[in-house]
PDB file of N, CA, C and O in Angstrom:
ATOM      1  N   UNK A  23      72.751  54.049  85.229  1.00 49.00           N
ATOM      2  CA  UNK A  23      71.511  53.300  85.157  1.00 49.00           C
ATOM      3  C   UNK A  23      70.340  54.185  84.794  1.00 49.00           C
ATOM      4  O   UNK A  23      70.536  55.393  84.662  1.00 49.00           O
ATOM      5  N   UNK A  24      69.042  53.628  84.611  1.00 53.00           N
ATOM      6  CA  UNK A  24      67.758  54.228  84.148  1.00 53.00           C
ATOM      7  C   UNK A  24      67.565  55.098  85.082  1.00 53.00           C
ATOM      8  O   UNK A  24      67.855  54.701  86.210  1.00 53.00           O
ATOM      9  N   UNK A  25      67.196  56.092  84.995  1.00 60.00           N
ATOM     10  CA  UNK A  25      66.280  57.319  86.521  1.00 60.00           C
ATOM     11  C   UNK A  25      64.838  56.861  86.000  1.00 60.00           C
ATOM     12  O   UNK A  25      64.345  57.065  84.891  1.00 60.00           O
ATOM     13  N   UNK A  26      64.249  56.130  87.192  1.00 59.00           N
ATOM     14  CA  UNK A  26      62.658  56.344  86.913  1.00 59.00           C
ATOM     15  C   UNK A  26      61.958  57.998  87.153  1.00 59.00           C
ATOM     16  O   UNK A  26      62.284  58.779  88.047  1.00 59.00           O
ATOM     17  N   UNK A  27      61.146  58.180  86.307  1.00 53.00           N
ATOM     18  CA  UNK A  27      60.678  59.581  85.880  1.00 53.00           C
ATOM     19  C   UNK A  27      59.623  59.097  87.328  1.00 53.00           C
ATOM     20  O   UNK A  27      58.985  58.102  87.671  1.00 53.00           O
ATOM     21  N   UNK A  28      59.993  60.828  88.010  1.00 52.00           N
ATOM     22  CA  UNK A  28      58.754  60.633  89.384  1.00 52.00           C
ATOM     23  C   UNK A  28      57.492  60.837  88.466  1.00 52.00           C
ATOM     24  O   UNK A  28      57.374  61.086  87.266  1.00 52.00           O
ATOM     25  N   UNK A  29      56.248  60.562  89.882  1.00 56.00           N
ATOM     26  CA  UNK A  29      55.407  60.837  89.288  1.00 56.00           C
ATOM     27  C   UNK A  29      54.775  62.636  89.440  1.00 56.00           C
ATOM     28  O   UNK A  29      53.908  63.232  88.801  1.00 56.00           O
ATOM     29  N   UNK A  30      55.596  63.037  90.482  1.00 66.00           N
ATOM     30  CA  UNK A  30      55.375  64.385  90.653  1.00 66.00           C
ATOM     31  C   UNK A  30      56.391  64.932  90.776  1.00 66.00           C
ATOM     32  O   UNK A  30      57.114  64.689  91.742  1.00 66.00           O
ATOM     33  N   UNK A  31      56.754  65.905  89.738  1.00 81.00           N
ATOM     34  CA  UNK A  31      57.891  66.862  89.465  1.00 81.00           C
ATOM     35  C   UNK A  31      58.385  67.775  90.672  1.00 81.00           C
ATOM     36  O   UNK A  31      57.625  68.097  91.585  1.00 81.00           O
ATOM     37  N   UNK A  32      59.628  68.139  90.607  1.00 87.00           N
ATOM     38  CA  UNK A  32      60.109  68.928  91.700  1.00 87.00           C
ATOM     39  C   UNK A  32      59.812  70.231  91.361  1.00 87.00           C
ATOM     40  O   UNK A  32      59.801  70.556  90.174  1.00 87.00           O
ATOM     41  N   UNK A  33      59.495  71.271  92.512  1.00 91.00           N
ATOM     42  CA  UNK A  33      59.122  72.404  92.303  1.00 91.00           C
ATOM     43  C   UNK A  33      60.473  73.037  92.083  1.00 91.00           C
ATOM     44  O   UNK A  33      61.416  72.277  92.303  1.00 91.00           O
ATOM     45  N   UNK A  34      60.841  74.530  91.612  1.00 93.00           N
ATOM     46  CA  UNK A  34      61.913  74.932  91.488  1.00 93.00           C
ATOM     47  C   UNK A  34      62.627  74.744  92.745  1.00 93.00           C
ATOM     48  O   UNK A  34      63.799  74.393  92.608  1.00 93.00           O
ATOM     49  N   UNK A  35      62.078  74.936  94.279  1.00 93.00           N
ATOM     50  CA  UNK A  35      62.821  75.050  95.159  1.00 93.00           C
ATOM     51  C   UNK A  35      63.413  73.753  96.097  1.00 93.00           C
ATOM     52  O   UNK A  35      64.302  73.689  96.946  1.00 93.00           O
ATOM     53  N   UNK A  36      62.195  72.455  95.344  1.00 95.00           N
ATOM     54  CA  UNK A  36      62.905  70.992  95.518  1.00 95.00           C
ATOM     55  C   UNK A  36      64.234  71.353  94.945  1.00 95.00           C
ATOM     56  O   UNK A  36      65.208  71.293  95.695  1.00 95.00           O
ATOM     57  N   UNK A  37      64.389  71.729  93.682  1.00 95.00           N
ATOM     58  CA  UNK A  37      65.285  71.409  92.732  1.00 95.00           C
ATOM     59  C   UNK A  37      66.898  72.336  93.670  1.00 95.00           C
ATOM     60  O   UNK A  37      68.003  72.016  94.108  1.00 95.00           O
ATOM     61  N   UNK A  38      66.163  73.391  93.559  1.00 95.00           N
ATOM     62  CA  UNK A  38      67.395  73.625  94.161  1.00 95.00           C
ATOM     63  C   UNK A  38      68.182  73.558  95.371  1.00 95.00           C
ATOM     64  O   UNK A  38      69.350  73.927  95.492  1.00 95.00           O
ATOM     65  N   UNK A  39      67.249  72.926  96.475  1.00 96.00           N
ATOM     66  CA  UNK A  39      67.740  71.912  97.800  1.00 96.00           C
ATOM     67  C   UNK A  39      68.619  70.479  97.039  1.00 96.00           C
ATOM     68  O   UNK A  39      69.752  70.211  97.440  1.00 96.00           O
ATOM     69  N   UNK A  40      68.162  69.903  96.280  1.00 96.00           N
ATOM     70  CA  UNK A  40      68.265  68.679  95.495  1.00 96.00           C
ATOM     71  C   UNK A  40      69.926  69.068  95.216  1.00 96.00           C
ATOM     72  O   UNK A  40      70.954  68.446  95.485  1.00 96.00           O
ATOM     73  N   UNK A  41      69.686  70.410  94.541  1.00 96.00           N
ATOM     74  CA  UNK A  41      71.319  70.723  93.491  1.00 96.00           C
ATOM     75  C   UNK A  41      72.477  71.033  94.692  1.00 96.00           C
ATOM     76  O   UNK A  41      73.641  70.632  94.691  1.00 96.00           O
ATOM     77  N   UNK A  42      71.731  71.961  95.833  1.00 96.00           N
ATOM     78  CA  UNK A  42      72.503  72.287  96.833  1.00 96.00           C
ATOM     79  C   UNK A  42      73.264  71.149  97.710  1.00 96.00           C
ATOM     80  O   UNK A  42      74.439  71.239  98.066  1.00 96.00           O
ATOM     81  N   UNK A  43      72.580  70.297  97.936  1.00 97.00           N
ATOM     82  CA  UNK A  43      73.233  68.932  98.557  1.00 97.00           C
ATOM     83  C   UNK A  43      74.062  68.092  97.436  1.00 97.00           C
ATOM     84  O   UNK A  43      75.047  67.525  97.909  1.00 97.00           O
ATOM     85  N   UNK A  44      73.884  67.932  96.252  1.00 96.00           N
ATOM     86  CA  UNK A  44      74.666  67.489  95.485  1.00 96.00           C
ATOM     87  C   UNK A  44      75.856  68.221  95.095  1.00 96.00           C
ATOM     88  O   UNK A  44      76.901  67.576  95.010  1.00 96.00           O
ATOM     89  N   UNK A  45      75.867  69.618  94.814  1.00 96.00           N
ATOM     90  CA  UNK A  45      77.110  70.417  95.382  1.00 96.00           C
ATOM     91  C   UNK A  45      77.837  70.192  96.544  1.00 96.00           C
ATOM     92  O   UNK A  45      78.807  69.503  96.857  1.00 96.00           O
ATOM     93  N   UNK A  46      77.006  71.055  97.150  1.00 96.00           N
ATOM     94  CA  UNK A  46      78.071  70.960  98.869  1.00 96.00           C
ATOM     95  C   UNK A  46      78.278  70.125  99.919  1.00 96.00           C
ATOM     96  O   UNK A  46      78.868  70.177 100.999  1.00 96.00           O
ATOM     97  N   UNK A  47      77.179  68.792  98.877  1.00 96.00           N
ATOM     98  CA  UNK A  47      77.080  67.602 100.328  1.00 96.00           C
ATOM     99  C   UNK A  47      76.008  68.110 101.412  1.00 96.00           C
ATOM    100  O   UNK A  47      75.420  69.173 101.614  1.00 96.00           O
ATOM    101  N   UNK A  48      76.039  66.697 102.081  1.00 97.00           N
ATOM    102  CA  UNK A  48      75.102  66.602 103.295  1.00 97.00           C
ATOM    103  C   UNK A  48      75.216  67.915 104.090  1.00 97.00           C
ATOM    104  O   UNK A  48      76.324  68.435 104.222  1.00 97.00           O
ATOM    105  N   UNK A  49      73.938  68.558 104.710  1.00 98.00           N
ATOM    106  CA  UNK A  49      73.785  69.488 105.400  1.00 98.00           C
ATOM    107  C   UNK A  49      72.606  69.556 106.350  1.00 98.00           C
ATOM    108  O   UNK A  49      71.621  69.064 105.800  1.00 98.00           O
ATOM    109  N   UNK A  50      72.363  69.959 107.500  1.00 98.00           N
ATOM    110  CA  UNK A  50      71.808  70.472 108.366  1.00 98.00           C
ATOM    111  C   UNK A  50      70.597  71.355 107.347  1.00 98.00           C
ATOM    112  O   UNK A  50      70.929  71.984 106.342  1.00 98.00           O
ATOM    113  N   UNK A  51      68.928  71.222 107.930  1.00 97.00           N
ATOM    114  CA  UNK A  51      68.463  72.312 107.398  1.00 97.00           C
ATOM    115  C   UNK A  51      68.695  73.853 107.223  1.00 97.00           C
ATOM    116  O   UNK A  51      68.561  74.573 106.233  1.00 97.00           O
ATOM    117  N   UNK A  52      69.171  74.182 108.778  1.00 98.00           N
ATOM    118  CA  UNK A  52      69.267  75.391 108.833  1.00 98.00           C
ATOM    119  C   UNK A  52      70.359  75.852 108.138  1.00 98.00           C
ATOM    120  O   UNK A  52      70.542  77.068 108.076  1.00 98.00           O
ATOM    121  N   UNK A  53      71.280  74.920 107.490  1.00 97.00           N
ATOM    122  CA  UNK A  53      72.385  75.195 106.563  1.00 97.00           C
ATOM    123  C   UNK A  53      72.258  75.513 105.524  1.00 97.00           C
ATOM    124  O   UNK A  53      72.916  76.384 104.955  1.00 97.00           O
ATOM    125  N   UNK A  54      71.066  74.628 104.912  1.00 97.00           N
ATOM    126  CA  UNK A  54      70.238  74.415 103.515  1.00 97.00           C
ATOM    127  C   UNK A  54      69.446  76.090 103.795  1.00 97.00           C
ATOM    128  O   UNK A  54      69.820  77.053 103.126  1.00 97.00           O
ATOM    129  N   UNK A  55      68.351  76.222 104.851  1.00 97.00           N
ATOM    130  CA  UNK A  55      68.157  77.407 104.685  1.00 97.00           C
ATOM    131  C   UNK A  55      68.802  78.784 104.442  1.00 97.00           C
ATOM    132  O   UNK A  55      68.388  79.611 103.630  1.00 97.00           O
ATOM    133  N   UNK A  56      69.763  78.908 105.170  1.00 97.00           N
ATOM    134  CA  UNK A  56      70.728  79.705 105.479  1.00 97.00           C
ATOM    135  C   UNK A  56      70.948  80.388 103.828  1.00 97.00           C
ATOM    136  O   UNK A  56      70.778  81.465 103.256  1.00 97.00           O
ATOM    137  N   UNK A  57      71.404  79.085 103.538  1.00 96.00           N
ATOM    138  CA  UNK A  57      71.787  79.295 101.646  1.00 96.00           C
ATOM    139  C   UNK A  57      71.096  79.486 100.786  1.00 96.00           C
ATOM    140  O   UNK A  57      71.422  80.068  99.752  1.00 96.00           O
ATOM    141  N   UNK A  58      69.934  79.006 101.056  1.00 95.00           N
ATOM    142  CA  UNK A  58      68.883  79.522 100.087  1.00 95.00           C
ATOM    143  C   UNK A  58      68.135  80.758 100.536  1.00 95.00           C
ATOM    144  O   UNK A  58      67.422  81.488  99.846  1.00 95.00           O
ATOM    145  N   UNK A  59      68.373  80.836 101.575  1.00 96.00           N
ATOM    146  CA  UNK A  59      67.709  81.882 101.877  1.00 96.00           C
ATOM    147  C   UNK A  59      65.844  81.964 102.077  1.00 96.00           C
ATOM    148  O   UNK A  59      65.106  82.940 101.941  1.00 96.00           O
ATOM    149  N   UNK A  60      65.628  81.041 102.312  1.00 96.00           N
ATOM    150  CA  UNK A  60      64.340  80.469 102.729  1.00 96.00           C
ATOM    151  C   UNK A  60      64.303  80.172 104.461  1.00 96.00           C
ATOM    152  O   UNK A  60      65.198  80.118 105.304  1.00 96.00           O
ATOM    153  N   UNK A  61      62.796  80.011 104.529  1.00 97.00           N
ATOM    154  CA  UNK A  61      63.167  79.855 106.268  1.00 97.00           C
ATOM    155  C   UNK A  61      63.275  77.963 106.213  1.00 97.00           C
ATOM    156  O   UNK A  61      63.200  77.094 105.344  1.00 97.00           O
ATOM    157  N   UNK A  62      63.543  78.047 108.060  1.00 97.00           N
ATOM    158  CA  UNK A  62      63.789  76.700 108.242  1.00 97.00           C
ATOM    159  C   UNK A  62      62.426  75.574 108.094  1.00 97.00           C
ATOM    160  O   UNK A  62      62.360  74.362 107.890  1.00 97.00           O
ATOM    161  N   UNK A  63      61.679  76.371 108.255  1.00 97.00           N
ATOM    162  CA  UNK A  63      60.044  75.740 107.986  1.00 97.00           C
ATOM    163  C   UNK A  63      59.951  75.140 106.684  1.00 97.00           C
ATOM    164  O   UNK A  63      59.999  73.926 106.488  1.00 97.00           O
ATOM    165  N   UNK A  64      59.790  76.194 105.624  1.00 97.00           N
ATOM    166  CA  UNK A  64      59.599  76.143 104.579  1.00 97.00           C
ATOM    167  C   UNK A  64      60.733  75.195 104.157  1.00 97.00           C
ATOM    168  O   UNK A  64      60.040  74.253 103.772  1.00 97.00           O
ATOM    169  N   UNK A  65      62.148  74.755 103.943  1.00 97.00           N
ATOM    170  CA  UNK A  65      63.218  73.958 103.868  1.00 97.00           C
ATOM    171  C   UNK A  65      62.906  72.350 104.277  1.00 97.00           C
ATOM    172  O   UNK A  65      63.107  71.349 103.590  1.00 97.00           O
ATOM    173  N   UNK A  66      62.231  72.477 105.908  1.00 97.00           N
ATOM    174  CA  UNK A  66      62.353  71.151 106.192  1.00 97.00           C
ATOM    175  C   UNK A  66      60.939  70.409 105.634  1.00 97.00           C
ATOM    176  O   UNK A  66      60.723  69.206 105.782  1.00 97.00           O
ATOM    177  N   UNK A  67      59.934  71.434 104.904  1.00 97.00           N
ATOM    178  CA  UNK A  67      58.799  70.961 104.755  1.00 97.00           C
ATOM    179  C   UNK A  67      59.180  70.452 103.494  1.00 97.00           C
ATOM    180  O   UNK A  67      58.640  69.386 103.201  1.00 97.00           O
ATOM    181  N   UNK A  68      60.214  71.079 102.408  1.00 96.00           N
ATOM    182  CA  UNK A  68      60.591  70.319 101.695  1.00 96.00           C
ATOM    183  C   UNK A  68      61.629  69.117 100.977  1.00 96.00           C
ATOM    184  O   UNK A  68      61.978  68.707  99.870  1.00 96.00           O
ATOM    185  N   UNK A  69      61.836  68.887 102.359  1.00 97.00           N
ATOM    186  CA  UNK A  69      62.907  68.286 102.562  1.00 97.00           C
ATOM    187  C   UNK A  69      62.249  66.628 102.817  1.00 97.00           C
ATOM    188  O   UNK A  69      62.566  65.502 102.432  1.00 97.00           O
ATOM    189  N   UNK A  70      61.038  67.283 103.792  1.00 96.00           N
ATOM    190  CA  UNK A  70      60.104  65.681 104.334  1.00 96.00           C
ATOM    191  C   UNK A  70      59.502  65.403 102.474  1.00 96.00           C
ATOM    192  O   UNK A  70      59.550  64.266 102.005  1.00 96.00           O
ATOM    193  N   UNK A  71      59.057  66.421 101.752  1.00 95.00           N
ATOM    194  CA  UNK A  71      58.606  65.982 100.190  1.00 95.00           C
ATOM    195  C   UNK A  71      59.433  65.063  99.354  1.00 95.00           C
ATOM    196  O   UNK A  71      59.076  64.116  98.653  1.00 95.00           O
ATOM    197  N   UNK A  72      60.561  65.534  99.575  1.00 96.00           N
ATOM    198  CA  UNK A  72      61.631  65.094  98.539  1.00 96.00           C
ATOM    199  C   UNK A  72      61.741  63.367  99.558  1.00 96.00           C
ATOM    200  O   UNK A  72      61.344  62.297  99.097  1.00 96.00           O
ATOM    201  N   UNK A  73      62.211  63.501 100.607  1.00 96.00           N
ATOM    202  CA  UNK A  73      62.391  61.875 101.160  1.00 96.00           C
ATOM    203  C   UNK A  73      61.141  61.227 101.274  1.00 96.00           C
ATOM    204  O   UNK A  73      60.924  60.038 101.505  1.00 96.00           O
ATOM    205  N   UNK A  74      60.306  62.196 101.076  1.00 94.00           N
ATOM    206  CA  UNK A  74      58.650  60.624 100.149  1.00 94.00           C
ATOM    207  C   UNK A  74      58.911  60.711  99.119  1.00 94.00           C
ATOM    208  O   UNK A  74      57.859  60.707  98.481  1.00 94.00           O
ATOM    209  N   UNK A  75      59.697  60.794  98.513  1.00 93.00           N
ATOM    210  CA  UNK A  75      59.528  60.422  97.018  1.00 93.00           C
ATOM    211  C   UNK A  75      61.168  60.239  96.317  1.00 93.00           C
ATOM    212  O   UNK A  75      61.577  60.414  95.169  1.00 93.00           O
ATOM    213  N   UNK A  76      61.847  59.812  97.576  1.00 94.00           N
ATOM    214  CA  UNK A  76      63.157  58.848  97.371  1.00 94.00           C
ATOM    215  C   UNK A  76      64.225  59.786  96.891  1.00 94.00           C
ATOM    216  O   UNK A  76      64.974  59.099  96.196  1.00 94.00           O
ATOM    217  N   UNK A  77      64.647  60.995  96.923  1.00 95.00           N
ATOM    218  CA  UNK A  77      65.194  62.038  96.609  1.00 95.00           C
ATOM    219  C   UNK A  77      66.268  62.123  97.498  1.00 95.00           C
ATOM    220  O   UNK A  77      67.393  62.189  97.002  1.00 95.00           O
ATOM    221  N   UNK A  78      66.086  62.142  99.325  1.00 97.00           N
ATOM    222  CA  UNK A  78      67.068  62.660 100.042  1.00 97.00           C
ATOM    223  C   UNK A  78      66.438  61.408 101.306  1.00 97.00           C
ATOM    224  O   UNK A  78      65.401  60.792 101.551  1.00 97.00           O
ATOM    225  N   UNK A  79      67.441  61.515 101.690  1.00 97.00           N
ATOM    226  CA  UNK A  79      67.536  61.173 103.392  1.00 97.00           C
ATOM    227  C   UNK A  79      68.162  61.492 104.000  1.00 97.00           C
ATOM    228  O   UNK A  79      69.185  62.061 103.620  1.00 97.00           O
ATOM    229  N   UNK A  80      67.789  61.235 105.640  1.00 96.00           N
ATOM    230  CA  UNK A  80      67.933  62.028 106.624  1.00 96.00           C
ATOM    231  C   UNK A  80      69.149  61.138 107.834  1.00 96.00           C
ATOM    232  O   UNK A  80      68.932  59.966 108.144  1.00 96.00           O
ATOM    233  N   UNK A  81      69.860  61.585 108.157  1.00 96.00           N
ATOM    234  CA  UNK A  81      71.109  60.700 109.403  1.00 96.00           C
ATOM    235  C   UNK A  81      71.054  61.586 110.173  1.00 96.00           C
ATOM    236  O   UNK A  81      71.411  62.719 109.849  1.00 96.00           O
ATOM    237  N   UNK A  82      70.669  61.341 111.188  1.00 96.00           N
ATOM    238  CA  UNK A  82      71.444  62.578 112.761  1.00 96.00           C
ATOM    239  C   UNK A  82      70.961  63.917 112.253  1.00 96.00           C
ATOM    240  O   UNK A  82      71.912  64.691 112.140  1.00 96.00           O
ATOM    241  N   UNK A  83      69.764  64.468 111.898  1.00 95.00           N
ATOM    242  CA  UNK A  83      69.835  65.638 111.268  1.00 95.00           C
ATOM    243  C   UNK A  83      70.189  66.375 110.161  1.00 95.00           C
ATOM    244  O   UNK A  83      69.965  67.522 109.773  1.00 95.00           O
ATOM    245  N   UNK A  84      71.001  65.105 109.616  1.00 97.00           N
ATOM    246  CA  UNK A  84      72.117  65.828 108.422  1.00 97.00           C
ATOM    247  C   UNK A  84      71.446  65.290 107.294  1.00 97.00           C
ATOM    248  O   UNK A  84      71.502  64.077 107.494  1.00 97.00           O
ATOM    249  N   UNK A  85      70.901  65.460 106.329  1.00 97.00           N
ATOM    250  CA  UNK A  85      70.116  65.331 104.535  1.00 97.00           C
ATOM    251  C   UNK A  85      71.143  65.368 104.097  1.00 97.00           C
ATOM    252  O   UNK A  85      72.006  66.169 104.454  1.00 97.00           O
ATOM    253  N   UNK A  86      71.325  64.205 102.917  1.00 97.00           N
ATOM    254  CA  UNK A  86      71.832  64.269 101.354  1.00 97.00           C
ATOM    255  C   UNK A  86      70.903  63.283 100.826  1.00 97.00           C
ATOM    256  O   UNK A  86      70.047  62.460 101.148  1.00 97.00           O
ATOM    257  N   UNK A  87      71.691  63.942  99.581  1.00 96.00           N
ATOM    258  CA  UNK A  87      70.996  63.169  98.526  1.00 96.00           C
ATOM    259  C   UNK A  87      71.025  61.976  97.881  1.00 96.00           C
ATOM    260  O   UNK A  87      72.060  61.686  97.280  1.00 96.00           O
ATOM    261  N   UNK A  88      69.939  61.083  97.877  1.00 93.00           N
ATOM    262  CA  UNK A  88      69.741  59.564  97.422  1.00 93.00           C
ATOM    263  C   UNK A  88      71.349  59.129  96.466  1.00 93.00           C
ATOM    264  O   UNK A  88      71.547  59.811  95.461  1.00 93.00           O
ATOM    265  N   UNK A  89      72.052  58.401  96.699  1.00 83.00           N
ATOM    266  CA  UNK A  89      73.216  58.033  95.542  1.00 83.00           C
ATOM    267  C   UNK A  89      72.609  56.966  94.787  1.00 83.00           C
ATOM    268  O   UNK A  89      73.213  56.456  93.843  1.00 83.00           O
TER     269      UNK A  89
END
């Protein structure tokens, strides 16, 4: 189907939380951090960005990405 174009682009490090859950599946922040190597702050702050703007959601702690 169509992808509506956001209206605000993902920063490189949306993108690569975004790619990381679409790889390895749903994860825990501190999992997501862990791997990127970012802290857990910085991760979950972009984690709350991406699920305003329909990207990821959240179950029990655990983020993936919108199907």
């Amino acid at each position: 189907g169509a992808i509506n174009q956001p209206k605000i682009q993902m920063s490189e490090k949306e993108s690569s939380l975004v790619t990381h859950l679409t790889i390895f599946g749903p994860a825990s922040v501190n999992e997501i951090a862990r791997s990127l190597g970012i802290s857990a702050g910085e991760t979950s702050a972009h984690l709350m960005s991406l699920f305003l703007r329909g990207y990821v959601v959240e179950e029990r702690g655990v983020w993936g990405v919108v199907q």
